[in-house]
Amino acid sequence: MRLLPPVTVVLVVVCFHGLQLACSLNQQGLYLLEARRGLVDPSDALSSWDARDATPCAWKGVTCSSADPPAVTAVNLSDLNLQGPFPSSLCRLPSLTFLSLSLNYINSSLTDADIAGCTALSHLDLSQNYLVGPLPDALAALPRLTHFDITANNFSGAIPPSFGHFPRIETLTLVSNLLSSTIPSFLGNLTTLRELNLGYNPFDAGPIPASLGNLSSLTNLFLAGCNLVREIPPSLGRLSRLTNLDLSTNNLHGSIPQSITQLSSVVQIELYHNLLSGRVPSGLGELPNLRRFDFSLNRLEGSLPDDIFDAPLLESLHLYSNQLTGGIPAGVARSKNLVDLRLFMNQLNGSVPADLGKNSPLVVLDLSENLLSGEIPPSICERGALQQLLLIENSFSGSLPNGLGRCRTLIRVRLSRNNLSGPVPSGLWGLPHVSLLELNSNAFSGGISPVISSAANLSKLLIDDNQFSGSIPSEMGALSKLYEFSAANNRLTGPLPASLGNLAELGQLSLHGNSLSGELLHGIQSWKKLSELNLANNGFAGGIPPELGSLPVLNYLDLSGNSLTGEIPVQLQNLKLNQFNLSNNELSGAIPPMFAREAYRSSFLGNPGLCGDIPGLCPVSGGSARGGHGFAWLLRSIFMLAGFVFIIGMAWFYWRYKQYKKAIDKSKWTLRSFHKLGFSEYEILDSLEEDSVIGSGASGKVYKVALSNGETVAVKKLWGTSEKDVLKLYSLNDFQRNAEYAYTLRVNEKSDIYSFGVVILELVTGKLPIDPDYGEKDLVKWVSVVMEQKGVEHVIDPKLDISHKKEISKVLDIGLLCASSLPINRPSMRRVVKMLREVSMQNKPKTPNKDGKLSPYYYEDPSNQGTMDPAEGNGEKRALDGEDLVSNKKLRKNRFQVRVLQDAFYGAQHPSAARKAELADQTGLTFEQVQAWFANRRAYDSCRPSQREPSDENSIDDPMEGVIVLFLRAPRMVRRDGCR
């Protein structure tokens, strides 16, 4: 017998072995393996897909029928970090009815050839990927398709006419893409449609097609942020099965059609942020299933309908920021399920119904900025659920109800600028969860109760401009979270309790305009966060404590109008003060050299014992004094000239000249300082050399400066400005931590936010704001286009440490958000600082950054629009921030918080860092709590992939809290709830 050569034997064995493996897996498994080969799986999520198995039925994400032989019926590969084009080989599975590739990195376009073979498919979910290009016509030809979701991709172009011919479609979700043209009327032909979700696409301005009223099976209509204009068509009133109607954040105008009150199944109506006018239609109270409606931020006028609170299941009513007049209907007191009532910023008048709160489990009540009068209802917290009570800027009078002192659920109490009087209920001072107690600008009397020691969560105590009397209780030293204590213009007496020196979180202390006495506190080393100290116009005596000069961030110091004696401590020169006033005291001695300048003249007036180098500060009589001063000046000049000639030779002249100029610049810096920083300004000025320039823009040059403490910072020197000669930016690692010092200069104009965004982009990219290489674009547009087409790596300055790519990308996103083309979409500076600080606090995300591309949710974000806050002054716009929201970390999440998180989750299960920070502000939770909620919710859903919706169409169980809240079918990408 002839033997094969050894090499040939090996080849035969290998080939046979390969054939054996191939033969052991059925054809459907081979199709799945082919799909896997076309994808990148960096997490090895599909490691269980083993070619040695007989069938793929045990593979991750694969479901088979119970038939013999089994057939693959479902493939769920959501949230597995998969990358690559759409795996068209999956469409060769003959029995495939369910396919989900959501929350991955599927890219490229989706063609007719890719999808045409999926003839058995009934459920297709491609949401939250990176698919681009037009929508394929072949989708509408799939004979069994009932559910189609492409939320949060980058599909573009018009909705194709073929989409008017889906034979069996029930759910059509195209939310948050880049679709254009207008919403087509042929969608009204889809009579099988139950959910139509088109929100947050940049459609051309156009009307709501009246033909949508023909969709008799429709339960959900989500058209928020679709650039809709004209009036709401009355035909929508024919949608008798509709449970959710969301037309918010558009430019709809005209009146709200009366036919909307015919939506007998409706649970939620969202019309906020439009241009709607006229009256609120009567009949809403007759809707048996209505739980929430939001008509806020419009131009509605007239009085509220008498039946507006009569809907038996009504939970939430938002009508704030309109032009409503008249009184609040008495029916509000009979509403048994009312949880959230916000009517602020209208012109409502009269008194609030006396029984409000008696029958309602109120959680949030905001009636601020109206013309309401009378007393606050005594039953306002009778059901024991009230967390937020906001009645700012009305004409409420009388005393506070005693029941408020027993309302232990309260978190925020804002009653400023009313006519309230009498003593504050003792229990109100010590409520355990209150973080904000704002009583200023009333006529309250009595003292601050010692039970305030129980207010463990109190962060802000604002009681200015009242008639409070007595001493400040020593128990206030137990308020470990107290950041601001403002009690100016009252009748407080006695000394400052020494226990105040223990308040390590104290940032602002304003007690001016009282009758306080004794000496100023010593032992205040714990005040490391104190930035403002105003004790003016009291009766303090003794000396100024030298310890004040060691407070690292103190920039506002006013001790004027007291009886302070002794010398001014030289340690105060360590401070960087933008407000400094010691006038009208009894100080004496020499003025410290740094302050002995004309710029500080007004800081020392009215101190007869002070003399220094400020001409005319001290009274001088007779010519001899003037002559003596002139003689001293002459002697000083002679000695300076002699020393200059004797010491300095010609070889050192140029060097000394440069130092002299630098000294002048340093003195200017000192006079214009704003904040105490962690380094000397001389370190900065000494390094502003041309050799250190790393970039130059239209507004100035950017320098790289190495500090003595080992840190490296970027410094931008602005052209032609007299107020801010140097704008400091920290290195990326410390950027978030210190941005607050550099940028809280009371900047609140949107143009300044835009400029700040450009500065961020300059620093991250190392490029100029305008460059011929951009063509007709500027830096902002260039960054956006390059990131979209090539990824973030192509815009980051190669000089930056790429190991911080994730943090750099997030800072870059924030810069683009600040430089939004629409001023109303730019965040406030306070929000920018918060987002920058949050970047460094986040845990690493579960999946890598998606090539640095902006999430589609950044396309248009109305949540950064400001709202009028009377606390910030009349007419000043302010972004919604965390200081005004629920902040108790230990409380179980309430319905409002769960609902906001649910809304966000159904819009984006992996929100960006900026979005999480926004949700933290909106709900009053911490960033970490929001992040944990999303992670837990994703984990919960991954255990039940085929049950993304509950069986009950009206409610959903939140697995994280066990709280039943109304289910919102529409994925509301951005929700403005009007929290203040």
mmCIF file with all atom_site columns, N, CA and C in Angstrom, residues 796-844:
data_model
loop_
_atom_site.group_PDB
_atom_site.id
_atom_site.type_symbol
_atom_site.label_atom_id
_atom_site.label_alt_id
_atom_site.label_comp_id
_atom_site.label_asym_id
_atom_site.label_entity_id
_atom_site.label_seq_id
_atom_site.pdbx_PDB_ins_code
_atom_site.Cartn_x
_atom_site.Cartn_y
_atom_site.Cartn_z
_atom_site.occupancy
_atom_site.B_iso_or_equiv
_atom_site.pdbx_formal_charge
_atom_site.auth_seq_id
_atom_site.auth_comp_id
_atom_site.auth_asym_id
_atom_site.auth_atom_id
_atom_site.pdbx_PDB_model_num
ATOM 1   N N  . ILE A 1 796 ? -8.601  66.967 18.170 1.00 0.00 ? 796 ILE A N  1
ATOM 2   C CA . ILE A 1 796 ? -7.842  67.175 19.411 1.00 0.00 ? 796 ILE A CA 1
ATOM 3   C C  . ILE A 1 796 ? -6.413  67.566 19.066 1.00 0.00 ? 796 ILE A C  1
ATOM 4   N N  . ASP A 1 797 ? -5.907  68.581 19.767 1.00 0.00 ? 797 ASP A N  1
ATOM 5   C CA . ASP A 1 797 ? -4.530  69.013 19.582 1.00 0.00 ? 797 ASP A CA 1
ATOM 6   C C  . ASP A 1 797 ? -3.584  67.840 19.872 1.00 0.00 ? 797 ASP A C  1
ATOM 7   N N  . PRO A 1 798 ? -2.721  67.478 18.936 1.00 0.00 ? 798 PRO A N  1
ATOM 8   C CA . PRO A 1 798 ? -1.814  66.338 19.160 1.00 0.00 ? 798 PRO A CA 1
ATOM 9   C C  . PRO A 1 798 ? -0.870  66.545 20.334 1.00 0.00 ? 798 PRO A C  1
ATOM 10  N N  . LYS A 1 799 ? -0.729  67.779 20.803 1.00 0.00 ? 799 LYS A N  1
ATOM 11  C CA . LYS A 1 799 ? 0.140   68.032 21.947 1.00 0.00 ? 799 LYS A CA 1
ATOM 12  C C  . LYS A 1 799 ? -0.494  67.598 23.267 1.00 0.00 ? 799 LYS A C  1
ATOM 13  N N  . LEU A 1 800 ? -1.813  67.383 23.265 1.00 0.00 ? 800 LEU A N  1
ATOM 14  C CA . LEU A 1 800 ? -2.488  66.967 24.490 1.00 0.00 ? 800 LEU A CA 1
ATOM 15  C C  . LEU A 1 800 ? -2.255  65.484 24.752 1.00 0.00 ? 800 LEU A C  1
ATOM 16  N N  . ASP A 1 801 ? -2.348  65.116 26.012 1.00 0.00 ? 801 ASP A N  1
ATOM 17  C CA . ASP A 1 801 ? -2.140  63.725 26.431 1.00 0.00 ? 801 ASP A CA 1
ATOM 18  C C  . ASP A 1 801 ? -3.370  62.909 26.036 1.00 0.00 ? 801 ASP A C  1
ATOM 19  N N  . ILE A 1 802 ? -3.228  62.028 25.064 1.00 0.00 ? 802 ILE A N  1
ATOM 20  C CA . ILE A 1 802 ? -4.366  61.285 24.530 1.00 0.00 ? 802 ILE A CA 1
ATOM 21  C C  . ILE A 1 802 ? -4.919  60.275 25.527 1.00 0.00 ? 802 ILE A C  1
ATOM 22  N N  . SER A 1 803 ? -4.173  60.019 26.612 1.00 0.00 ? 803 SER A N  1
ATOM 23  C CA . SER A 1 803 ? -4.697  59.098 27.624 1.00 0.00 ? 803 SER A CA 1
ATOM 24  C C  . SER A 1 803 ? -5.928  59.677 28.310 1.00 0.00 ? 803 SER A C  1
ATOM 25  N N  . HIS A 1 804 ? -6.128  60.989 28.169 1.00 0.00 ? 804 HIS A N  1
ATOM 26  C CA . HIS A 1 804 ? -7.305  61.640 28.739 1.00 0.00 ? 804 HIS A CA 1
ATOM 27  C C  . HIS A 1 804 ? -8.351  61.890 27.658 1.00 0.00 ? 804 HIS A C  1
ATOM 28  N N  . LYS A 1 805 ? -8.397  61.035 26.654 1.00 0.00 ? 805 LYS A N  1
ATOM 29  C CA . LYS A 1 805 ? -9.277  61.275 25.508 1.00 0.00 ? 805 LYS A CA 1
ATOM 30  C C  . LYS A 1 805 ? -10.741 61.401 25.932 1.00 0.00 ? 805 LYS A C  1
ATOM 31  N N  . LYS A 1 806 ? -11.182 60.565 26.845 1.00 0.00 ? 806 LYS A N  1
ATOM 32  C CA . LYS A 1 806 ? -12.586 60.617 27.242 1.00 0.00 ? 806 LYS A CA 1
ATOM 33  C C  . LYS A 1 806 ? -12.923 61.959 27.869 1.00 0.00 ? 806 LYS A C  1
ATOM 34  N N  . GLU A 1 807 ? -12.061 62.415 28.803 1.00 0.00 ? 807 GLU A N  1
ATOM 35  C CA . GLU A 1 807 ? -12.323 63.692 29.443 1.00 0.00 ? 807 GLU A CA 1
ATOM 36  C C  . GLU A 1 807 ? -12.242 64.833 28.434 1.00 0.00 ? 807 GLU A C  1
ATOM 37  N N  . ILE A 1 808 ? -11.256 64.760 27.526 1.00 0.00 ? 808 ILE A N  1
ATOM 38  C CA . ILE A 1 808 ? -11.110 65.805 26.509 1.00 0.00 ? 808 ILE A CA 1
ATOM 39  C C  . ILE A 1 808 ? -12.358 65.859 25.641 1.00 0.00 ? 808 ILE A C  1
ATOM 40  N N  . SER A 1 809 ? -12.863 64.699 25.252 1.00 0.00 ? 809 SER A N  1
ATOM 41  C CA . SER A 1 809 ? -14.042 64.651 24.396 1.00 0.00 ? 809 SER A CA 1
ATOM 42  C C  . SER A 1 809 ? -15.246 65.280 25.082 1.00 0.00 ? 809 SER A C  1
ATOM 43  N N  . LYS A 1 810 ? -15.392 65.019 26.374 1.00 0.00 ? 810 LYS A N  1
ATOM 44  C CA . LYS A 1 810 ? -16.529 65.582 27.092 1.00 0.00 ? 810 LYS A CA 1
ATOM 45  C C  . LYS A 1 810 ? -16.408 67.096 27.227 1.00 0.00 ? 810 LYS A C  1
ATOM 46  N N  . VAL A 1 811 ? -15.180 67.579 27.501 1.00 0.00 ? 811 VAL A N  1
ATOM 47  C CA . VAL A 1 811 ? -14.967 69.024 27.558 1.00 0.00 ? 811 VAL A CA 1
ATOM 48  C C  . VAL A 1 811 ? -15.234 69.643 26.191 1.00 0.00 ? 811 VAL A C  1
ATOM 49  N N  . LEU A 1 812 ? -14.847 68.926 25.141 1.00 0.00 ? 812 LEU A N  1
ATOM 50  C CA . LEU A 1 812 ? -15.094 69.410 23.778 1.00 0.00 ? 812 LEU A CA 1
ATOM 51  C C  . LEU A 1 812 ? -16.592 69.524 23.516 1.00 0.00 ? 812 LEU A C  1
ATOM 52  N N  . ASP A 1 813 ? -17.356 68.523 23.975 1.00 0.00 ? 813 ASP A N  1
ATOM 53  C CA . ASP A 1 813 ? -18.811 68.569 23.819 1.00 0.00 ? 813 ASP A CA 1
ATOM 54  C C  . ASP A 1 813 ? -19.394 69.787 24.528 1.00 0.00 ? 813 ASP A C  1
ATOM 55  N N  . ILE A 1 814 ? -18.871 70.072 25.734 1.00 0.00 ? 814 ILE A N  1
ATOM 56  C CA . ILE A 1 814 ? -19.366 71.219 26.484 1.00 0.00 ? 814 ILE A CA 1
ATOM 57  C C  . ILE A 1 814 ? -19.050 72.507 25.735 1.00 0.00 ? 814 ILE A C  1
ATOM 58  N N  . GLY A 1 815 ? -17.845 72.594 25.136 1.00 0.00 ? 815 GLY A N  1
ATOM 59  C CA . GLY A 1 815 ? -17.499 73.770 24.351 1.00 0.00 ? 815 GLY A CA 1
ATOM 60  C C  . GLY A 1 815 ? -18.451 73.969 23.191 1.00 0.00 ? 815 GLY A C  1
ATOM 61  N N  . LEU A 1 816 ? -18.810 72.888 22.498 1.00 0.00 ? 816 LEU A N  1
ATOM 62  C CA . LEU A 1 816 ? -19.753 72.994 21.389 1.00 0.00 ? 816 LEU A CA 1
ATOM 63  C C  . LEU A 1 816 ? -21.138 73.392 21.875 1.00 0.00 ? 816 LEU A C  1
ATOM 64  N N  . LEU A 1 817 ? -21.541 72.901 23.058 1.00 0.00 ? 817 LEU A N  1
ATOM 65  C CA . LEU A 1 817 ? -22.826 73.281 23.611 1.00 0.00 ? 817 LEU A CA 1
ATOM 66  C C  . LEU A 1 817 ? -22.861 74.776 23.914 1.00 0.00 ? 817 LEU A C  1
ATOM 67  N N  . CYS A 1 818 ? -21.756 75.305 24.453 1.00 0.00 ? 818 CYS A N  1
ATOM 68  C CA . CYS A 1 818 ? -21.673 76.747 24.744 1.00 0.00 ? 818 CYS A CA 1
ATOM 69  C C  . CYS A 1 818 ? -21.715 77.568 23.461 1.00 0.00 ? 818 CYS A C  1
ATOM 70  N N  . ALA A 1 819 ? -21.191 77.015 22.378 1.00 0.00 ? 819 ALA A N  1
ATOM 71  C CA . ALA A 1 819 ? -21.108 77.748 21.119 1.00 0.00 ? 819 ALA A CA 1
ATOM 72  C C  . ALA A 1 819 ? -22.270 77.410 20.197 1.00 0.00 ? 819 ALA A C  1
ATOM 73  N N  . SER A 1 820 ? -23.393 76.983 20.756 1.00 0.00 ? 820 SER A N  1
ATOM 74  C CA . SER A 1 820 ? -24.565 76.686 19.950 1.00 0.00 ? 820 SER A CA 1
ATOM 75  C C  . SER A 1 820 ? -24.952 77.904 19.122 1.00 0.00 ? 820 SER A C  1
ATOM 76  N N  . SER A 1 821 ? -25.424 77.673 17.897 1.00 0.00 ? 821 SER A N  1
ATOM 77  C CA . SER A 1 821 ? -25.777 78.779 17.014 1.00 0.00 ? 821 SER A CA 1
ATOM 78  C C  . SER A 1 821 ? -26.985 79.549 17.513 1.00 0.00 ? 821 SER A C  1
ATOM 79  N N  . LEU A 1 822 ? -27.856 78.881 18.329 1.00 0.00 ? 822 LEU A N  1
ATOM 80  C CA . LEU A 1 822 ? -29.008 79.570 18.888 1.00 0.00 ? 822 LEU A CA 1
ATOM 81  C C  . LEU A 1 822 ? -28.688 80.004 20.316 1.00 0.00 ? 822 LEU A C  1
ATOM 82  N N  . PRO A 1 823 ? -28.685 81.321 20.600 1.00 0.00 ? 823 PRO A N  1
ATOM 83  C CA . PRO A 1 823 ? -28.334 81.787 21.949 1.00 0.00 ? 823 PRO A CA 1
ATOM 84  C C  . PRO A 1 823 ? -29.187 81.160 23.036 1.00 0.00 ? 823 PRO A C  1
ATOM 85  N N  . ILE A 1 824 ? -30.453 80.882 22.738 1.00 0.00 ? 824 ILE A N  1
ATOM 86  C CA . ILE A 1 824 ? -31.338 80.358 23.781 1.00 0.00 ? 824 ILE A CA 1
ATOM 87  C C  . ILE A 1 824 ? -30.968 78.950 24.192 1.00 0.00 ? 824 ILE A C  1
ATOM 88  N N  . ASN A 1 825 ? -30.203 78.263 23.332 1.00 0.00 ? 825 ASN A N  1
ATOM 89  C CA . ASN A 1 825 ? -29.793 76.893 23.637 1.00 0.00 ? 825 ASN A CA 1
ATOM 90  C C  . ASN A 1 825 ? -28.505 76.820 24.436 1.00 0.00 ? 825 ASN A C  1
ATOM 91  N N  . ARG A 1 826 ? -27.838 77.970 24.628 1.00 0.00 ? 826 ARG A N  1
ATOM 92  C CA . ARG A 1 826 ? -26.580 77.941 25.377 1.00 0.00 ? 826 ARG A CA 1
ATOM 93  C C  . ARG A 1 826 ? -26.856 77.894 26.875 1.00 0.00 ? 826 ARG A C  1
ATOM 94  N N  . PRO A 1 827 ? -26.117 77.101 27.630 1.00 0.00 ? 827 PRO A N  1
ATOM 95  C CA . PRO A 1 827 ? -26.346 77.003 29.073 1.00 0.00 ? 827 PRO A CA 1
ATOM 96  C C  . PRO A 1 827 ? -25.830 78.237 29.786 1.00 0.00 ? 827 PRO A C  1
ATOM 97  N N  . SER A 1 828 ? -26.271 78.394 31.034 1.00 0.00 ? 828 SER A N  1
ATOM 98  C CA . SER A 1 828 ? -25.722 79.466 31.849 1.00 0.00 ? 828 SER A CA 1
ATOM 99  C C  . SER A 1 828 ? -24.297 79.108 32.273 1.00 0.00 ? 828 SER A C  1
ATOM 100 N N  . MET A 1 829 ? -23.534 80.120 32.689 1.00 0.00 ? 829 MET A N  1
ATOM 101 C CA . MET A 1 829 ? -22.166 79.856 33.127 1.00 0.00 ? 829 MET A CA 1
ATOM 102 C C  . MET A 1 829 ? -22.143 78.961 34.350 1.00 0.00 ? 829 MET A C  1
ATOM 103 N N  . ARG A 1 830 ? -23.137 79.106 35.220 1.00 0.00 ? 830 ARG A N  1
ATOM 104 C CA . ARG A 1 830 ? -23.203 78.246 36.397 1.00 0.00 ? 830 ARG A CA 1
ATOM 105 C C  . ARG A 1 830 ? -23.355 76.794 35.983 1.00 0.00 ? 830 ARG A C  1
ATOM 106 N N  . ARG A 1 831 ? -24.205 76.539 34.950 1.00 0.00 ? 831 ARG A N  1
ATOM 107 C CA . ARG A 1 831 ? -24.379 75.172 34.480 1.00 0.00 ? 831 ARG A CA 1
ATOM 108 C C  . ARG A 1 831 ? -23.114 74.659 33.808 1.00 0.00 ? 831 ARG A C  1
ATOM 109 N N  . VAL A 1 832 ? -22.412 75.550 33.071 1.00 0.00 ? 832 VAL A N  1
ATOM 110 C CA . VAL A 1 832 ? -21.169 75.132 32.419 1.00 0.00 ? 832 VAL A CA 1
ATOM 111 C C  . VAL A 1 832 ? -20.153 74.689 33.466 1.00 0.00 ? 832 VAL A C  1
ATOM 112 N N  . VAL A 1 833 ? -20.023 75.494 34.519 1.00 0.00 ? 833 VAL A N  1
ATOM 113 C CA . VAL A 1 833 ? -19.086 75.141 35.593 1.00 0.00 ? 833 VAL A CA 1
ATOM 114 C C  . VAL A 1 833 ? -19.464 73.796 36.204 1.00 0.00 ? 833 VAL A C  1
ATOM 115 N N  . LYS A 1 834 ? -20.764 73.575 36.426 1.00 0.00 ? 834 LYS A N  1
ATOM 116 C CA . LYS A 1 834 ? -21.197 72.305 37.011 1.00 0.00 ? 834 LYS A CA 1
ATOM 117 C C  . LYS A 1 834 ? -20.865 71.135 36.094 1.00 0.00 ? 834 LYS A C  1
ATOM 118 N N  . MET A 1 835 ? -21.099 71.308 34.780 1.00 0.00 ? 835 MET A N  1
ATOM 119 C CA . MET A 1 835 ? -20.806 70.220 33.850 1.00 0.00 ? 835 MET A CA 1
ATOM 120 C C  . MET A 1 835 ? -19.319 69.917 33.800 1.00 0.00 ? 835 MET A C  1
ATOM 121 N N  . LEU A 1 836 ? -18.498 70.975 33.827 1.00 0.00 ? 836 LEU A N  1
ATOM 122 C CA . LEU A 1 836 ? -17.059 70.765 33.790 1.00 0.00 ? 836 LEU A CA 1
ATOM 123 C C  . LEU A 1 836 ? -16.585 70.043 35.044 1.00 0.00 ? 836 LEU A C  1
ATOM 124 N N  . ARG A 1 837 ? -17.143 70.415 36.183 1.00 0.00 ? 837 ARG A N  1
ATOM 125 C CA . ARG A 1 837 ? -16.743 69.762 37.425 1.00 0.00 ? 837 ARG A CA 1
ATOM 126 C C  . ARG A 1 837 ? -17.227 68.314 37.463 1.00 0.00 ? 837 ARG A C  1
ATOM 127 N N  . GLU A 1 838 ? -18.395 68.054 36.876 1.00 0.00 ? 838 GLU A N  1
ATOM 128 C CA . GLU A 1 838 ? -18.917 66.693 36.882 1.00 0.00 ? 838 GLU A CA 1
ATOM 129 C C  . GLU A 1 838 ? -18.082 65.757 36.020 1.00 0.00 ? 838 GLU A C  1
ATOM 130 N N  . VAL A 1 839 ? -17.400 66.294 35.001 1.00 0.00 ? 839 VAL A N  1
ATOM 131 C CA . VAL A 1 839 ? -16.607 65.437 34.126 1.00 0.00 ? 839 VAL A CA 1
ATOM 132 C C  . VAL A 1 839 ? -15.596 64.640 34.930 1.00 0.00 ? 839 VAL A C  1
ATOM 133 N N  . SER A 1 840 ? -14.969 65.307 35.882 1.00 0.00 ? 840 SER A N  1
ATOM 134 C CA . SER A 1 840 ? -13.921 64.634 36.651 1.00 0.00 ? 840 SER A CA 1
ATOM 135 C C  . SER A 1 840 ? -14.479 63.712 37.726 1.00 0.00 ? 840 SER A C  1
ATOM 136 N N  . MET A 1 841 ? -15.785 63.815 38.001 1.00 0.00 ? 841 MET A N  1
ATOM 137 C CA . MET A 1 841 ? -16.384 63.020 39.070 1.00 0.00 ? 841 MET A CA 1
ATOM 138 C C  . MET A 1 841 ? -17.002 61.732 38.569 1.00 0.00 ? 841 MET A C  1
ATOM 139 N N  . GLN A 1 842 ? -17.094 61.578 37.269 1.00 0.00 ? 842 GLN A N  1
ATOM 140 C CA . GLN A 1 842 ? -17.796 60.417 36.733 1.00 0.00 ? 842 GLN A CA 1
ATOM 141 C C  . GLN A 1 842 ? -16.940 59.163 36.789 1.00 0.00 ? 842 GLN A C  1
ATOM 142 N N  . ASN A 1 843 ? -17.640 58.021 36.925 1.00 0.00 ? 843 ASN A N  1
ATOM 143 C CA . ASN A 1 843 ? -16.976 56.741 36.729 1.00 0.00 ? 843 ASN A CA 1
ATOM 144 C C  . ASN A 1 843 ? -16.815 56.515 35.245 1.00 0.00 ? 843 ASN A C  1
ATOM 145 N N  . LYS A 1 844 ? -15.938 55.585 34.885 1.00 0.00 ? 844 LYS A N  1
ATOM 146 C CA . LYS A 1 844 ? -15.769 55.286 33.471 1.00 0.00 ? 844 LYS A CA 1
ATOM 147 C C  . LYS A 1 844 ? -17.058 54.689 32.937 1.00 0.00 ? 844 LYS A C  1
#
